[in-house]
Structures are given as structure tokens and as C-alpha cells.
Short mmCIF file of C-alpha atoms and ligand atoms in Angstrom, two decimals:
data_model
loop_
_atom_site.label_atom_id
_atom_site.label_comp_id
_atom_site.label_asym_id
_atom_site.label_seq_id
_atom_site.Cartn_x
_atom_site.Cartn_y
_atom_site.Cartn_z
CA MET A 117 75.07 52.66 84.45
CA GLY A 118 77.92 49.94 86.92
CA ASP A 119 75.65 48.59 88.63
CA ALA A 120 73.57 47.21 84.96
CA VAL A 121 77.77 45.13 84.18
CA SER A 122 78.36 44.19 87.61
CA GLN A 123 75.31 42.99 88.54
CA SER A 124 74.92 39.70 85.68
CA PRO A 125 76.85 37.15 86.27
CA ALA A 126 77.41 37.77 82.13
CA MET A 127 78.68 41.32 82.68
CA THR A 128 81.61 39.67 85.26
CA PHE A 129 84.95 41.43 83.77
CA ASP A 130 87.66 40.45 84.21
CA ASN A 131 91.61 41.12 84.14
CA ASP A 132 91.78 42.80 80.76
CA SER A 133 88.78 44.30 81.05
CA ALA A 134 91.03 46.71 83.08
CA HIS A 135 92.40 48.20 79.85
CA TRP A 136 90.60 47.16 76.93
CA LEU A 137 87.42 49.28 76.59
CA VAL A 138 86.17 46.94 73.04
CA GLN A 139 87.50 42.77 72.52
CA ALA A 140 86.24 40.72 69.29
CA ARG A 141 87.87 37.44 68.95
CA GLY A 142 87.41 35.36 65.36
CA VAL A 143 83.88 37.61 64.89
CA THR A 144 82.49 35.58 61.27
CA LYS A 145 79.03 37.35 60.04
CA SER A 146 77.63 35.80 57.00
CA PHE A 147 74.38 37.11 54.94
CA GLY A 148 71.32 35.24 53.88
CA ASP A 149 71.61 30.86 52.94
CA GLY A 150 72.67 27.81 50.82
CA ALA A 151 74.16 29.72 47.66
CA THR A 152 73.28 32.88 48.28
CA ARG A 153 74.79 32.84 51.45
CA ILE A 154 77.38 36.09 51.12
CA PRO A 155 80.39 36.10 54.04
CA VAL A 156 80.65 39.29 54.86
CA LEU A 157 82.80 39.00 58.53
CA LYS A 158 85.51 36.47 57.58
CA GLY A 159 87.33 36.14 61.33
CA VAL A 160 87.77 39.66 63.09
CA ASP A 161 89.87 40.24 66.02
CA LEU A 162 89.53 44.13 66.59
CA GLU A 163 90.56 45.42 70.59
CA VAL A 164 90.26 48.91 71.51
CA ALA A 165 91.19 50.68 74.89
CA ARG A 166 90.44 52.69 77.43
CA GLY A 167 91.12 56.00 76.51
CA GLU A 168 91.52 55.65 73.00
CA VAL A 169 89.29 56.48 69.54
CA LEU A 170 89.83 53.94 66.32
CA LEU A 171 89.78 55.03 63.96
CA LEU A 172 88.08 52.63 61.05
CA VAL A 173 88.33 52.75 57.22
CA GLY A 174 88.55 50.30 54.66
CA PRO A 175 86.74 49.82 50.61
CA SER A 176 83.09 50.39 50.59
CA GLY A 177 81.42 46.39 50.91
CA SER A 178 84.35 45.09 53.37
CA GLY A 179 82.51 44.87 56.33
CA LYS A 180 83.40 47.29 58.40
CA THR A 181 79.05 48.62 58.85
CA THR A 182 78.31 45.32 59.73
CA LEU A 183 81.54 44.32 62.04
CA LEU A 184 80.34 48.36 64.01
CA SER A 185 76.52 46.27 63.97
CA VAL A 186 77.95 43.79 65.68
CA ILE A 187 80.27 45.56 68.52
CA ALA A 188 76.71 46.83 68.78
CA GLY A 189 74.62 43.90 69.49
CA ILE A 190 72.71 45.08 66.98
CA LEU A 191 73.42 42.15 64.72
CA GLU A 192 74.35 38.29 65.89
CA SER A 193 78.04 37.82 64.23
CA ASP A 194 77.68 33.76 63.31
CA GLU A 195 80.60 32.90 65.52
CA GLY A 196 83.38 34.64 68.01
CA ASP A 197 82.69 36.78 70.86
CA VAL A 198 82.27 40.81 71.70
CA ARG A 199 83.17 42.22 75.15
CA ILE A 200 82.42 45.27 76.39
CA LEU A 201 83.61 46.57 79.70
CA GLY A 202 85.03 42.61 80.25
CA ALA A 203 80.77 41.74 78.78
CA SER A 204 80.15 39.24 76.37
CA ILE A 205 77.54 40.74 74.08
CA PRO A 206 76.36 37.11 72.37
CA ASP A 207 75.63 36.22 75.65
CA LEU A 208 73.34 38.61 76.58
CA SER A 209 69.44 38.21 76.28
CA SER A 210 67.87 40.50 73.85
CA SER A 211 66.78 42.76 76.75
CA GLU A 212 69.63 42.57 77.96
CA LYS A 213 71.50 43.38 74.74
CA THR A 214 68.99 46.41 74.41
CA ARG A 215 69.79 47.32 78.06
CA PHE A 216 72.78 47.45 77.94
CA ARG A 217 73.33 49.74 74.62
CA ARG A 218 70.79 52.25 76.49
CA ASP A 219 72.62 52.24 79.33
CA HIS A 220 76.83 52.09 78.25
CA LEU A 221 76.55 52.75 73.74
CA GLY A 222 76.14 55.23 71.92
CA PHE A 223 75.67 54.75 67.47
CA ILE A 224 76.62 57.47 64.97
CA PHE A 225 73.83 55.20 61.93
CA GLN A 226 75.65 55.83 58.44
CA GLN A 227 71.50 56.52 57.62
CA TYR A 228 71.20 58.40 60.59
CA HIS A 229 67.64 57.18 61.76
CA LEU A 230 66.14 59.57 62.22
CA LEU A 231 62.01 59.56 63.90
CA PRO A 232 60.59 62.14 61.37
CA THR A 233 57.85 63.10 63.55
CA LEU A 234 59.99 64.00 65.90
CA THR A 235 62.13 67.46 66.00
CA ALA A 236 65.31 68.27 65.88
CA VAL A 237 65.72 68.05 69.50
CA GLU A 238 62.95 65.69 70.31
CA ASN A 239 65.58 63.22 68.98
CA ALA A 240 67.88 64.07 70.14
CA ALA A 241 66.43 63.73 72.89
CA VAL A 242 65.57 59.98 72.22
CA PRO A 243 68.59 57.80 74.81
CA LEU A 244 67.26 60.47 77.66
CA LEU A 245 63.27 60.01 77.04
CA ILE A 246 64.46 56.10 76.95
CA ARG A 247 65.68 55.87 80.06
CA GLY A 248 63.33 57.56 81.51
CA VAL A 249 65.21 61.34 82.65
CA PRO A 250 62.31 64.17 83.12
CA LYS A 251 60.68 65.57 79.78
CA GLN A 252 62.00 69.53 80.75
CA ASP A 253 65.49 68.17 81.90
CA ALA A 254 65.73 65.60 78.32
CA LEU A 255 65.04 68.62 76.11
CA SER A 256 67.05 71.25 77.72
CA ARG A 257 70.53 68.58 77.99
CA ALA A 258 69.91 67.88 74.31
CA GLU A 259 69.42 72.32 73.48
CA ALA A 260 72.80 71.87 74.51
CA MET A 261 74.26 69.61 72.68
CA LEU A 262 72.32 70.29 69.64
CA GLY A 263 74.05 74.16 70.44
CA SER A 264 77.23 72.54 70.62
CA MET A 265 77.17 71.82 67.37
CA GLY A 266 75.55 74.98 65.53
CA MET A 267 72.04 73.93 65.29
CA GLY A 268 70.86 75.78 68.50
CA GLU A 269 68.46 77.50 65.28
CA ARG A 270 67.58 74.57 63.58
CA LEU A 271 66.33 73.21 67.92
CA ASN A 272 61.90 72.12 66.41
CA ALA A 273 62.67 70.94 62.75
CA LEU A 274 61.42 68.05 61.15
CA PRO A 275 63.87 66.08 59.96
CA THR A 276 62.55 66.83 56.50
CA ARG A 277 63.04 70.01 56.61
CA LEU A 278 66.99 69.79 57.33
CA SER A 279 69.72 69.86 54.99
CA GLY A 280 71.81 66.49 55.49
CA GLY A 281 74.91 67.71 57.37
CA GLU A 282 71.66 69.03 59.84
CA GLN A 283 70.02 65.69 60.40
CA GLN A 284 73.99 64.10 59.97
CA ARG A 285 74.34 67.25 63.62
CA VAL A 286 71.33 65.21 65.49
CA ALA A 287 72.44 61.73 65.04
CA ILE A 288 76.02 62.22 66.33
CA ALA A 289 73.52 64.60 69.37
CA ARG A 290 71.65 62.10 69.60
CA ALA A 291 74.89 59.59 70.68
CA LEU A 292 76.22 61.67 72.28
CA VAL A 293 73.86 62.85 74.77
CA GLY A 294 73.25 59.49 77.05
CA ASP A 295 76.86 60.10 77.53
CA PRO A 296 78.22 56.77 76.69
CA LYS A 297 81.36 54.49 77.44
CA LEU A 298 82.06 53.48 73.63
CA LEU A 299 80.66 55.28 70.40
CA LEU A 300 80.49 53.96 67.73
CA CYS A 301 80.37 55.66 64.85
CA ASP A 302 79.67 55.27 60.76
CA GLU A 303 81.16 57.93 58.70
CA PRO A 304 79.79 60.83 61.48
CA THR A 305 81.69 63.35 58.53
CA ALA A 306 79.93 62.26 55.64
CA ASN A 307 77.73 65.49 54.73
CA LEU A 308 79.43 68.19 56.72
CA ASP A 309 81.21 71.18 55.70
CA GLY A 310 85.21 71.14 56.57
CA GLU A 311 85.24 73.06 59.68
CA THR A 312 82.34 72.30 60.68
CA GLY A 313 83.52 68.21 60.27
CA HIS A 314 86.68 69.29 62.08
CA ARG A 315 84.66 70.67 64.85
CA ILE A 316 82.41 67.49 65.71
CA VAL A 317 84.96 64.40 65.33
CA GLN A 318 87.98 67.06 67.59
CA GLN A 319 84.12 66.33 69.87
CA LEU A 320 84.26 62.63 69.34
CA HIS A 321 88.18 62.43 69.60
CA ASP A 322 87.78 64.35 73.09
CA ILE A 323 84.75 62.10 74.44
CA GLY A 324 86.72 58.84 73.69
CA LYS A 325 90.19 60.39 74.87
CA GLN A 326 88.03 60.44 78.98
CA PRO A 327 88.94 57.87 80.62
CA ASP A 328 87.14 54.83 80.74
CA ARG A 329 85.72 55.39 77.20
CA GLY A 330 86.14 54.71 73.76
CA VAL A 331 85.01 55.88 69.94
CA ILE A 332 85.55 54.14 66.95
CA ILE A 333 84.80 56.22 64.09
CA VAL A 334 84.44 54.56 60.72
CA THR A 335 85.39 56.74 57.59
CA HIS A 336 86.37 57.74 54.03
CA ASP A 337 88.10 61.42 55.16
CA THR A 338 91.57 62.11 55.62
CA ARG A 339 91.25 64.88 56.52
CA ILE A 340 90.07 63.04 60.26
CA PHE A 341 93.21 60.69 60.65
CA GLU A 342 95.32 62.78 62.62
CA PHE A 343 92.58 62.20 65.24
CA GLY A 344 93.05 58.20 64.98
CA ASP A 345 95.38 56.94 68.14
CA ARG A 346 94.86 53.99 65.75
CA ILE A 347 93.51 52.74 61.83
CA VAL A 348 92.96 49.53 61.36
CA HIS A 349 91.79 48.70 57.80
CA MET A 350 89.66 46.44 56.97
CA GLU A 351 89.86 44.67 53.19
CA ASP A 352 86.83 42.09 52.38
CA GLY A 353 85.82 41.49 55.78
CA ARG A 354 89.06 40.58 58.02
CA VAL A 355 91.64 43.70 59.69
CA ASP A 356 94.18 43.63 56.89
CA GLN A 357 96.19 46.74 58.48
CA ILE A 358 96.94 48.47 61.96
CA GLN A 359 98.51 51.47 61.54
CA HIS A 360 99.59 53.05 65.45
CA GLY A 361 99.62 56.64 65.41
CA HIS A 362 98.69 59.66 62.61
CA LYS A 363 102.40 60.93 62.11
CA GLU A 364 103.07 57.72 60.87
CA LEU A 365 100.10 58.50 58.29
CA ARG A 366 102.26 61.51 56.88
N1 ATP B 653 71.57 43.10 55.41
C1 ATP B 653 71.99 43.23 54.15
N2 ATP B 653 72.01 41.82 54.02
C2 ATP B 653 72.16 41.33 53.00
N3 ATP B 653 73.81 41.90 52.17
C3 ATP B 653 75.13 42.53 53.56
C4 ATP B 653 73.55 43.23 54.13
N4 ATP B 653 74.03 43.58 54.73
C5 ATP B 653 74.84 44.17 54.23
N5 ATP B 653 75.64 43.30 53.58
C6 ATP B 653 76.24 42.89 52.51
O1 ATP B 653 77.85 42.86 52.93
C7 ATP B 653 79.01 43.92 52.62
C8 ATP B 653 79.45 44.55 53.74
O2 ATP B 653 78.43 45.47 53.80
P1 ATP B 653 79.12 46.86 55.00
O3 ATP B 653 77.96 47.45 55.16
O4 ATP B 653 79.52 46.06 57.04
O5 ATP B 653 80.17 47.68 53.86
P2 ATP B 653 80.77 48.76 54.46
O6 ATP B 653 82.43 48.53 54.24
O7 ATP B 653 80.01 49.44 55.87
O8 ATP B 653 81.34 50.00 53.18
P3 ATP B 653 80.40 51.58 52.80
O9 ATP B 653 81.40 51.44 53.26
O10 ATP B 653 79.99 50.73 51.66
O11 ATP B 653 78.86 51.85 53.57
C9 ATP B 653 78.29 43.80 51.69
O12 ATP B 653 78.75 43.49 51.06
C10 ATP B 653 76.23 44.40 51.90
O13 ATP B 653 76.71 44.52 50.42
MG1 MG B 654 78.93 51.23 55.76
#
């Protein structure tokens, strides 16, 4: 995995990248053109340290999903830079971005984006299959991941036969199965009951606390605030406030 980063000149590490996993600087993003142009990100600066769990909160429409998509290189920003593991994401070609995501990122989408013709375990195995892991190996790793989320009985169900919370857990298993350096989680507990949500956020947290890893969790769920090292508040396309440590919230 490290090879993919160090081989490309666009991905040179700098001193800061020994501390920061993610650095976003001056990120702007608008949708639409001319009179219908809507500025959504208005100059966002954000860092995630290695070993940090960062919560991103803010009103609906404040730009949280857009920011995650820009960080992941799924959406192109208009201005600004995002560096992950020292690699400047806007500088990568489209195929380099795809490879970077495949090798280093896990994304839990707000809308899940499960493939409808694949079973739960096949959906969860997709990132491994794309990397060329042999099918049986990929499926058994996906099965173990789903099992750890209480989904061991639902492995062979198609997404349409799964409840919202079960679909959400398949989406989470898919994000975790490839052992990513950076996990981007968009409302990961929105459809989970309190106990399951708590268990899964604990799992996300434990991944983020490992050296050289990190997690960003977008959430409205105040029950999981205790898991954040920092809580970043977004308001109208800007970072409005940053709180250090959950204890200040109490
Ligand atoms: N593809 C798009 N085209 C046009 N406008 C968009 C697009 N995606 C998002 N927007 C607009 O950008 C703004 C921010 O959207 P975004 O999804 O980032 O918000 P959010 O903070 O994730 O909200 P929520 O908490 O509801 O998920 C919204 O006003 C939304 O309508
Ligand atoms: Mg959103």
C-alpha cells in the first residue's frame, strides 16, 4: 500500500505529513453555473491528525457531505488543496485518484450505494475484489467483518431484503474490509438502534486511534459525541467552531 504513495512524484511526503493524515486548505466548491451558481464550501480548512477521530457536525445543507466527497477526491473542489498521507488529491489524475481511494480510503456513504444484484457478503467484499484479492479470501474476510456487526445471519440476502439498519451495516463492513488508512463516515449510525450504533462507532473509533490512521464521522447523533477527539462544527460552508475533546461538551 505504501508503495503506491511513494512511487509517484505528486505524492511526496512533507514534514507535516508525519503528523497530519489529512490537511485541507481553502477548499471552495460551488454547484451550478451563472445565476444559478450556489457556493456550498466557502473556504474550508480542516486537519485530521494521525490517530485522530474527528466528528463533523452542522445543520443540514451546511456542506458536510460535499466536504467528505472533496476530501475523498470523488468531487473536484473549485479552489484549495487536500493532502492525504502527503499526497495532493487535486493533483492526481482520475485513475490515480481511483487507485488512491482503493488503496487508502474507506467511505461510508449517507445513501449506502449498495449494488442491488449482489448479496450482503458480496457487497462487503467489493473493495477486496477490486484489489484483486481471490474471491474466496475476499468473501471470507467480508463474512468475518459482517459477523462482527451482528450480520452473520444475513450474509446471502440481497439489499432489497435488508432493513435500513442492515443495509447500513453492509455499507460499513464494505468500508472497513480493506483496512483503510482514512475512514470517511457520513451519518454511519442514522439507521441503527442505540446499542448497535454504539458498538459500531466503538469499532470506527478503535480503527481511527491506531497509529497512522484516522476517521472523520459526520453525525447528528449526540450520543456518539463522546467518541470524538475533536468536534468540528460547520455552518453555511465554513468551519465555524472546533471543540477539543468531548468532555467540554458536557
Ligand atoms: N450535486 C449537487 N448539485 C447541486 N447542489 C448540490 C449538490 N450536492 C449538494 N448540493 C447542495 O449543497 C448544499 C450542501 O449539501 P451537503 O449534502 O453537502 O449538505 P450536508 O451538510 O451533508 O447536509 P445533510 O446533513 O442534510 O446531509 C445543499 O444546499 C445542497 O442542496
Ligand atoms: Mg449530508
